[in-house]
mmCIF file of C-alpha atoms in Angstrom:
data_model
loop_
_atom_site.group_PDB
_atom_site.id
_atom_site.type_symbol
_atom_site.label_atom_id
_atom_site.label_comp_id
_atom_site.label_asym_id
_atom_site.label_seq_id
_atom_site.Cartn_x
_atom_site.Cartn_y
_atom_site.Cartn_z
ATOM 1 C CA UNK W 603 -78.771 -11.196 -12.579
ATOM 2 C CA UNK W 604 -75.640 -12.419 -14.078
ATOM 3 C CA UNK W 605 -73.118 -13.834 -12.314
ATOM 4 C CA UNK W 606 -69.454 -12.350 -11.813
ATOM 5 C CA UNK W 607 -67.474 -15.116 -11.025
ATOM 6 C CA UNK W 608 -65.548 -15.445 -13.820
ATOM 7 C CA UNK W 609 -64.663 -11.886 -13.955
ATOM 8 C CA UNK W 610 -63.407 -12.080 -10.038
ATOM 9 C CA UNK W 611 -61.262 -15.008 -11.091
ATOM 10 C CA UNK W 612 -59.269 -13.160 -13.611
ATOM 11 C CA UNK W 613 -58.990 -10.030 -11.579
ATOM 12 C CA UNK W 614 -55.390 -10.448 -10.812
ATOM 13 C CA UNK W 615 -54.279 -11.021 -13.989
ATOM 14 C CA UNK W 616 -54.927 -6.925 -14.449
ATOM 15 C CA UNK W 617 -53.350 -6.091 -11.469
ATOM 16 C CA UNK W 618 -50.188 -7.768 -12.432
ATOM 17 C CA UNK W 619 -48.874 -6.021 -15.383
ATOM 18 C CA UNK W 620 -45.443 -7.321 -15.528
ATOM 19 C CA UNK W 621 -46.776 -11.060 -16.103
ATOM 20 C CA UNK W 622 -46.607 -11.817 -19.331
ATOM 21 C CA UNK W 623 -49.285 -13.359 -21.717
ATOM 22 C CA UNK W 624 -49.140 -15.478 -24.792
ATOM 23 C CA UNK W 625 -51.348 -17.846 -26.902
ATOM 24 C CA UNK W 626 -53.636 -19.653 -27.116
ATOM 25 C CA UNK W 627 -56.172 -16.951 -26.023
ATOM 26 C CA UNK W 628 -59.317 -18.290 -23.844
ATOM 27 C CA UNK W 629 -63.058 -16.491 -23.372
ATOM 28 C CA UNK W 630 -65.021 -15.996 -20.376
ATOM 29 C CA UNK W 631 -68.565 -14.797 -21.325
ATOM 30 C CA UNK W 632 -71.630 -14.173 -19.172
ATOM 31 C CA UNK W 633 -75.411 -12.777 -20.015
ATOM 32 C CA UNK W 634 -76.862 -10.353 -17.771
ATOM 33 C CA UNK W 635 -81.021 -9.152 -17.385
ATOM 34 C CA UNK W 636 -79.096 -5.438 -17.674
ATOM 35 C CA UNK W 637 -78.414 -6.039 -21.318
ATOM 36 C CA UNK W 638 -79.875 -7.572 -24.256
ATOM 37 C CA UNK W 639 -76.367 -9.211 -26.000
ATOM 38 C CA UNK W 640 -74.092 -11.504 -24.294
ATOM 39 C CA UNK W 641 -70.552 -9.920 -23.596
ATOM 40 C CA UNK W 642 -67.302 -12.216 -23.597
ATOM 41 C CA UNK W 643 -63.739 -11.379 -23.211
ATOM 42 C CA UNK W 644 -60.717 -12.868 -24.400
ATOM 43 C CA UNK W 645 -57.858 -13.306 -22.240
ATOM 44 C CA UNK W 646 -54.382 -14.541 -22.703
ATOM 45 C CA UNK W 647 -52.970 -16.796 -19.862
ATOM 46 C CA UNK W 648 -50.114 -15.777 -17.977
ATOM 47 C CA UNK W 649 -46.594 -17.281 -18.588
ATOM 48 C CA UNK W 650 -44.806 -17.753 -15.425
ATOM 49 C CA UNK W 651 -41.604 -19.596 -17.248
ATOM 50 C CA UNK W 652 -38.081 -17.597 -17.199
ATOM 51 C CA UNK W 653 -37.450 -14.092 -17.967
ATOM 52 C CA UNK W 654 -36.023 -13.102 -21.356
ATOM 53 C CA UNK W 655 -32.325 -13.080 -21.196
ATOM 54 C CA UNK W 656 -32.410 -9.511 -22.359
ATOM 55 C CA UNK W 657 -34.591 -8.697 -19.960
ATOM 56 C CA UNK W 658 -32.655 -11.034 -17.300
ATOM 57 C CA UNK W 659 -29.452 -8.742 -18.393
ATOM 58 C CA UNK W 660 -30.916 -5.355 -17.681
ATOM 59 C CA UNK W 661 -32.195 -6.857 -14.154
ATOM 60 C CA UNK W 662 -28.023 -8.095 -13.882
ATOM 61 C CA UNK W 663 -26.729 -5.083 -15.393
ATOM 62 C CA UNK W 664 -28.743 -2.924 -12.969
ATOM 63 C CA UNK W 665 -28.186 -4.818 -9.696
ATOM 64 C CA UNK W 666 -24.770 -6.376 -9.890
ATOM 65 C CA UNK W 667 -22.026 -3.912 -7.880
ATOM 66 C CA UNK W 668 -19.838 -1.519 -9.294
ATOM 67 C CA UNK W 669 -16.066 -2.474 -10.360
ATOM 68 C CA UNK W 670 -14.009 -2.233 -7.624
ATOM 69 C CA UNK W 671 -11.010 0.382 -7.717
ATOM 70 C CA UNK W 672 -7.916 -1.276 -8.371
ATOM 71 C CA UNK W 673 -4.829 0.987 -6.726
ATOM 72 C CA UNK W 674 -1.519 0.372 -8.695
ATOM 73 C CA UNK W 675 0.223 -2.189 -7.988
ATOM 74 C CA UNK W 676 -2.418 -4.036 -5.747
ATOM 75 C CA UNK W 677 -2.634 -7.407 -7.937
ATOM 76 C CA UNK W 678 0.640 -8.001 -6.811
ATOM 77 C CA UNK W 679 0.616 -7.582 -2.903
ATOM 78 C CA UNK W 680 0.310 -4.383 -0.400
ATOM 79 C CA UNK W 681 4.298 -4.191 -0.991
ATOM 80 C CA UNK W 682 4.246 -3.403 -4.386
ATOM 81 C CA UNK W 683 1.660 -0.498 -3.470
ATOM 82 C CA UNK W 684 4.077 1.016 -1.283
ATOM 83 C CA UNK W 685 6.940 0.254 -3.814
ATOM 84 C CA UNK W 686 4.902 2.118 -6.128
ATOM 85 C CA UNK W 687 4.418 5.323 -4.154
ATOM 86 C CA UNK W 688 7.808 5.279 -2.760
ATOM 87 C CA UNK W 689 8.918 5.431 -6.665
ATOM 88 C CA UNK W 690 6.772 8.119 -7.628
ATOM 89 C CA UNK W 691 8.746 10.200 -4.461
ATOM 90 C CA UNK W 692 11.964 10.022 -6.628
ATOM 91 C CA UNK W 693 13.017 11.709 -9.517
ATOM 92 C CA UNK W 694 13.371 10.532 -13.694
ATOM 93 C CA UNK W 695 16.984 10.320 -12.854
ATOM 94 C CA UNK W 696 16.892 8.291 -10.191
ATOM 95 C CA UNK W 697 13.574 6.460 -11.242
ATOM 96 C CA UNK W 698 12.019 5.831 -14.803
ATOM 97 C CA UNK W 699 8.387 6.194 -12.260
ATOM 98 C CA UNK W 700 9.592 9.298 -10.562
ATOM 99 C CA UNK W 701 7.653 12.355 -10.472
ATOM 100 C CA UNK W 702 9.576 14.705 -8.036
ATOM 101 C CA UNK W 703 10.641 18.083 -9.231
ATOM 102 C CA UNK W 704 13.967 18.941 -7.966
ATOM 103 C CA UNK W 705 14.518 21.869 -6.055
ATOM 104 C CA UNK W 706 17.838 23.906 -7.951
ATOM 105 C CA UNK W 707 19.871 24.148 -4.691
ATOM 106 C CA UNK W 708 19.186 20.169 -3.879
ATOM 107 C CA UNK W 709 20.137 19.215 -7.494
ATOM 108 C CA UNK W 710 23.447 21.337 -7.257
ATOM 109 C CA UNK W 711 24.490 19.546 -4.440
ATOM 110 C CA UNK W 712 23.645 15.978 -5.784
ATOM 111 C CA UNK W 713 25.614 17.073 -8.568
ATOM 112 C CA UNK W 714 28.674 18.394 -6.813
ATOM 113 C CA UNK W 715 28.396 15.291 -4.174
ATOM 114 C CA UNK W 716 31.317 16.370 -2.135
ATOM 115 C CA UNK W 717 31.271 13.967 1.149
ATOM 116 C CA UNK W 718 33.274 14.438 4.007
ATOM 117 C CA UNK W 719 34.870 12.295 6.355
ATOM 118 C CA UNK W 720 33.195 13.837 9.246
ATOM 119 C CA UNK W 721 29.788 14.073 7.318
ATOM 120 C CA UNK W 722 30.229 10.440 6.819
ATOM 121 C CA UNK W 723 30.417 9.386 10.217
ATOM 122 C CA UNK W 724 27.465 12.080 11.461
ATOM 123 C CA UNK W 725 25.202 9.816 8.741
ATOM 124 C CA UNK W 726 26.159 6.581 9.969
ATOM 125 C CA UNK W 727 25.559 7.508 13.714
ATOM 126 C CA UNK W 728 21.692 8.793 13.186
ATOM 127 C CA UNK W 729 21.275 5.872 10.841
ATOM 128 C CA UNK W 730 22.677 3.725 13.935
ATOM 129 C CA UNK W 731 20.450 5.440 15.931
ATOM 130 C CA UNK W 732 17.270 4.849 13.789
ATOM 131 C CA UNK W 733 18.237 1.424 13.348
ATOM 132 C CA UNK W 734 18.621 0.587 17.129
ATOM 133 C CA UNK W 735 14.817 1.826 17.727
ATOM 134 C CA UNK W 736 13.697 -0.304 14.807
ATOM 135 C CA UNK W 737 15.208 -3.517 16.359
ATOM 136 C CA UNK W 738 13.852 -2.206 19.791
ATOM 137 C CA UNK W 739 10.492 -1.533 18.540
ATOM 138 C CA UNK W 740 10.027 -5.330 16.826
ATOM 139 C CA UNK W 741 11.891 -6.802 19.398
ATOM 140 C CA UNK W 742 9.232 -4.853 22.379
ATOM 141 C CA UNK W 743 6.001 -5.373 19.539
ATOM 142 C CA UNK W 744 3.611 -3.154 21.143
ATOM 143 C CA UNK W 745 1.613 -5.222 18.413
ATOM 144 C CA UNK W 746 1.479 -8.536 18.182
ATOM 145 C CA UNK W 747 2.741 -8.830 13.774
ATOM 146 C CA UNK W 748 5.506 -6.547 14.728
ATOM 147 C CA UNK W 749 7.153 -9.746 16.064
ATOM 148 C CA UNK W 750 7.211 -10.558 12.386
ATOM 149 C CA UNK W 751 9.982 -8.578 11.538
ATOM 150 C CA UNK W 752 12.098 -9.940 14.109
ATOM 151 C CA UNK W 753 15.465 -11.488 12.516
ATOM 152 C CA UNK W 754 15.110 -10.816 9.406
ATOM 153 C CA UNK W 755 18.500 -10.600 8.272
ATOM 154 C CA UNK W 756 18.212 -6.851 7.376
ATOM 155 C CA UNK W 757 18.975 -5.713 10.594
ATOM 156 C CA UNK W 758 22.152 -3.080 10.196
ATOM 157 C CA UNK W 759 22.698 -2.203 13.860
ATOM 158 C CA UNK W 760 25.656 -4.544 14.768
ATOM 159 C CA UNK W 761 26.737 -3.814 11.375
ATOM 160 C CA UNK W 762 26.892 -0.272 11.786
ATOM 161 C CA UNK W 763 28.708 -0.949 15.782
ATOM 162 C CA UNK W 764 31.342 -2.954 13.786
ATOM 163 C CA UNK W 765 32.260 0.447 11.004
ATOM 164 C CA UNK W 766 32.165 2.751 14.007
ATOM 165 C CA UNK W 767 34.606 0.757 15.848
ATOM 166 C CA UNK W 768 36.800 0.498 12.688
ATOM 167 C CA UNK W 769 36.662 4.043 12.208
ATOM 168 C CA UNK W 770 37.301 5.072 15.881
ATOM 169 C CA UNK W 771 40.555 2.682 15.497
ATOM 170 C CA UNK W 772 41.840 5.078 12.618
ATOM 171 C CA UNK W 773 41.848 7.558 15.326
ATOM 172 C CA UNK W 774 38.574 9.172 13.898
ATOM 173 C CA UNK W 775 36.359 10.504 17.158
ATOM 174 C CA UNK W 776 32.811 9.482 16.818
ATOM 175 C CA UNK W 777 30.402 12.421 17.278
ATOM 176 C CA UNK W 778 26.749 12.013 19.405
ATOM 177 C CA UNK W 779 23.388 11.573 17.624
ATOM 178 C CA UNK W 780 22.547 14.986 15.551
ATOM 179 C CA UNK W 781 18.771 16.227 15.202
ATOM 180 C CA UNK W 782 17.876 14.362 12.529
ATOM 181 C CA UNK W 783 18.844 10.894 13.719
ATOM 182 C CA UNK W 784 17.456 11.925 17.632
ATOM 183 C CA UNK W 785 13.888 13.079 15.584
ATOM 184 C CA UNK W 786 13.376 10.494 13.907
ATOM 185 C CA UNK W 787 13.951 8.009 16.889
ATOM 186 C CA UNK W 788 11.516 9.478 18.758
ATOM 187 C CA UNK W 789 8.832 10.094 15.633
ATOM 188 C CA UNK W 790 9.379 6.067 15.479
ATOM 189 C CA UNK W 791 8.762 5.525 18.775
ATOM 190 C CA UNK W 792 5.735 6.954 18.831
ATOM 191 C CA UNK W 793 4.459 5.883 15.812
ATOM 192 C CA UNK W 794 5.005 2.254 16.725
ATOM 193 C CA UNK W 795 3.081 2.830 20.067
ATOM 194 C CA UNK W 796 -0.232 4.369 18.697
ATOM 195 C CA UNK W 797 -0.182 3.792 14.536
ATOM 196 C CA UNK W 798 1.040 0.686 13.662
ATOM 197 C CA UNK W 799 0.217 1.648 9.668
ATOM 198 C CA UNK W 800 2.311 4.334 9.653
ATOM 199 C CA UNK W 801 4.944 2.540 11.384
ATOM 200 C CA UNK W 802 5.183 0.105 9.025
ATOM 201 C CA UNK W 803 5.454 2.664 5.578
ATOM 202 C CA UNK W 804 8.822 3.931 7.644
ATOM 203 C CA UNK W 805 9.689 0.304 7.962
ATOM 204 C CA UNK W 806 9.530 -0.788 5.106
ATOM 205 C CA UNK W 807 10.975 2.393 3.121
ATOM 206 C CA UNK W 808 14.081 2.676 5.710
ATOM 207 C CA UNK W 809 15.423 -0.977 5.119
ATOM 208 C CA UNK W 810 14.204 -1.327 1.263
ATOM 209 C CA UNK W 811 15.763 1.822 0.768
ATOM 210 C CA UNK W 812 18.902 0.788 2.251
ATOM 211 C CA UNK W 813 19.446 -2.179 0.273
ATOM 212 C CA UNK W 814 19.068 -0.228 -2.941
ATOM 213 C CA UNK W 815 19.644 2.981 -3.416
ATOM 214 C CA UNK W 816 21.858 2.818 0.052
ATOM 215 C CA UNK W 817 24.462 0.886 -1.834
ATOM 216 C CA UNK W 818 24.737 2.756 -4.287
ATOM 217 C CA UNK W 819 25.574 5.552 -1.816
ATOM 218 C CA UNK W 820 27.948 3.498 0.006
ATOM 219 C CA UNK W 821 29.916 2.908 -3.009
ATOM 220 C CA UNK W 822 30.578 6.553 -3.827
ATOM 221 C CA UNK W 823 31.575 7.391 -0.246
ATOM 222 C CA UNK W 824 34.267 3.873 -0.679
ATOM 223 C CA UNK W 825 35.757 5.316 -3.551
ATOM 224 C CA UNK W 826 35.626 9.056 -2.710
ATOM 225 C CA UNK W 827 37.059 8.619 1.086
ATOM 226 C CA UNK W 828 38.002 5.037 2.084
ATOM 227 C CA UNK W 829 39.953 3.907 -0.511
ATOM 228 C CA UNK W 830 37.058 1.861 -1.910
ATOM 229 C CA UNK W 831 36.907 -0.455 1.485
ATOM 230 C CA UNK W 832 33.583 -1.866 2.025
ATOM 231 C CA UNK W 833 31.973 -1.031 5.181
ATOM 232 C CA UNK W 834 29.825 -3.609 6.951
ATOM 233 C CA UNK W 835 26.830 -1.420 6.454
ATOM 234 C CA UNK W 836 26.651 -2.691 2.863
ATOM 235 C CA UNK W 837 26.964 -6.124 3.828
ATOM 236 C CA UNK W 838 24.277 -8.909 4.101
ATOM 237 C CA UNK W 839 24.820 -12.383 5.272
ATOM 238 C CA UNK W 840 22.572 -14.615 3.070
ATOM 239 C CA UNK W 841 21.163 -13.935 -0.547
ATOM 240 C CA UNK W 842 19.638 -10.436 0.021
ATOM 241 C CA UNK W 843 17.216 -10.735 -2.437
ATOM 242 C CA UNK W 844 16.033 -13.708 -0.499
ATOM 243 C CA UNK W 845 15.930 -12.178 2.452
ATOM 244 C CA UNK W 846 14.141 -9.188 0.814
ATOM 245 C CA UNK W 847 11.472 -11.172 -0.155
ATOM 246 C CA UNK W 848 11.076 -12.910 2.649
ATOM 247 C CA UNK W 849 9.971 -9.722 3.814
ATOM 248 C CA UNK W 850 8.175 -8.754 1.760
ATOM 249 C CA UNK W 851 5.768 -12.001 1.986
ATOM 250 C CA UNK W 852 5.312 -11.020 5.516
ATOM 251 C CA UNK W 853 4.385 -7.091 5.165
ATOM 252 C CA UNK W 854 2.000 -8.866 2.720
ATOM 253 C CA UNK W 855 0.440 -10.943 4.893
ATOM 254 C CA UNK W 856 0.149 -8.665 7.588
ATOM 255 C CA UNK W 857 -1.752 -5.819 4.907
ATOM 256 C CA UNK W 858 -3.887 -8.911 4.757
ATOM 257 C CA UNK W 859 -6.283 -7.647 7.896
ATOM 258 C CA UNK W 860 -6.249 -3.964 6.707
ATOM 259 C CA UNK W 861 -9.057 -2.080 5.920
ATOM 260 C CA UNK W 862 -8.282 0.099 2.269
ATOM 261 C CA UNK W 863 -8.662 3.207 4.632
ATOM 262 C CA UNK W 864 -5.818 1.594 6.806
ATOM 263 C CA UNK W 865 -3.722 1.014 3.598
ATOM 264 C CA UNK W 866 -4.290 4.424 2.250
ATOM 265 C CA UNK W 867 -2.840 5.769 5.385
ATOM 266 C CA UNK W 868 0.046 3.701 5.503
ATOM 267 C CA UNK W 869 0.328 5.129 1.481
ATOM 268 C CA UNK W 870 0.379 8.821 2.411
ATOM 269 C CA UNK W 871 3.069 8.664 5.194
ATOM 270 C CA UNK W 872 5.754 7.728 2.845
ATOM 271 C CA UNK W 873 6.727 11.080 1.972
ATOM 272 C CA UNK W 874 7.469 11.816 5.802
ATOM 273 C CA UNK W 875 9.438 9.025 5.558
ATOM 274 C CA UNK W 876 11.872 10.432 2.615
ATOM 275 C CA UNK W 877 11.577 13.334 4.454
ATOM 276 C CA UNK W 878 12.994 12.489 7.942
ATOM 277 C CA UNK W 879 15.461 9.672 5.857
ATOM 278 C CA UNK W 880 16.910 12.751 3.335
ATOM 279 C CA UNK W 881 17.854 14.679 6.184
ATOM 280 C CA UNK W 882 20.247 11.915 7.449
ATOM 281 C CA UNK W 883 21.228 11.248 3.878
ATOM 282 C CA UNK W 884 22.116 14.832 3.612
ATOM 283 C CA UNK W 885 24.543 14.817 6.795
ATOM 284 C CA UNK W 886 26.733 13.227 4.457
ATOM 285 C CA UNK W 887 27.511 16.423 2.658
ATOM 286 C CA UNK W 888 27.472 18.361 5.782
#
């Protein structure tokens, strides 16, 4: 009877098909009483060196991870996300990035832009008001990194104390909180309590906003009603852009621990945040 050994040897080189073979070829024969010729077989070793680097590039191509989404503005910080979608709020005129369709009776008044005295000071008391629960709500930090944003040299509430006094002694009465200003208090409050993301998109757009378009604002009122005095509101102590920035490093850090779902949120309340800050703004023409 022959013998099988050799065959049982070389098994597994048929049951591995993905092993690749290459010269020189070697022959296993055997004789068996079953049949008159003697059978052989030629078999090519099995290489067990490195994978092509084609192949090694379809294995690569096929198990590395998909590009991750890049969000505009992300390479530069979690500010300049927010920057971004605050920008896209605005319109061309006020923003070569703005997207927002102006509504005809909104636009009319823009264009008209007839403050009042009494407007005026219905603005600056909500913004007083929103301002005081900012400082409160750093200054209480329900969370810890709101401590972050204490003294930071944007505060406007004494600010604002010091123009209401100065208007009260030109025999102006100062009127209480309106809606607006009371809402969006309270809407702060609560947001700082329970959704620190959100929080921190209002923020973020109520100071930033301030310091830009805000003073642009403040200069129209000067020259329309005050004789083109400059009200402390306007007024920084230190290079703002410094002080800005300074800021802006810490929002950054803090975005640091934030999941992108956290992010995104903090993203999609900015338009409540133009909302409740455009009905002060509007008081102004009131």
């Amino acid at each position: 009877m022959a013998s099988l050994t050799p065959i049982s040897q070389t098994q597994f080189l048929f049951n591995k098909p993905h092993l690749k073979f290459s010269s020189p070829r070697t022959e296993t024969c055997f004789q068996s009483s079953f049949v008159s010729k003697r059978l052989c077989f030629q078999l090519k070793a099995p290489v067990f060196g490195r994978m092509p680097l084609k192949n090694a590039a379809v294995v690569a191509a096929t198990t590395a991870e998909k590009p991750k989404k890049r969000y505009p503005g992300e390479a530069k910080g979690f500010v300049e996300e927010m920057r971004f979608v605050a920008m896209k709020l605005h319109t061309r005129e006020q923003a070569k990035e703005g997207e927002k369709e102006v509504k005809e009776r909104e636009e009319e008044a823009v264009r008209k832009w007839e403050p009042s005295i009494d407007g005026y000071l219905k603005f600056l008391v909500d913004s007083k008001l929103v301002y005081d629960t900012l400082e409160e709500i750093v200054e209480k930090a329900s969370f810890p990194f709101y401590a972050e944003f204490r003294n930071t040299g944007l505060e406007r509430s004494e600010k604002l104390a010091k123009d209401l006094e100065w208007f009260k002694e030109q025999g102006y009465t100062i009127p209480k909180p309106s809606s607006p200003g009371v809402t969006y208090s309270q809407i702060l409050q609560e947001l700082s309590e329970k959704d620190p993301q959100a929080f921190i998109c209002h923020f973020y757009n109520i100071y930033f906003a301030h310091s830009a378009g805000g003073q642009m604002i403040g200069r129209k009122v000067a020259a329309q009603l005050l004789n083109k005095k400059e009200l402390e509101f306007y007024k920084w102590d230190g290079d703002l852009s410094q002080l800005l920035q300074n800021v802006r490093d810490k929002l950054n850090k803090v975005a640091e621990g934030w999941t992108r779902e956290e992010k995104d949120h903090c993203l999609e309340e900015t338009e409540k945040s133009f909302k409740h800050s455009g009905e002060i703004l509007r008081l102004i023409l009131s």
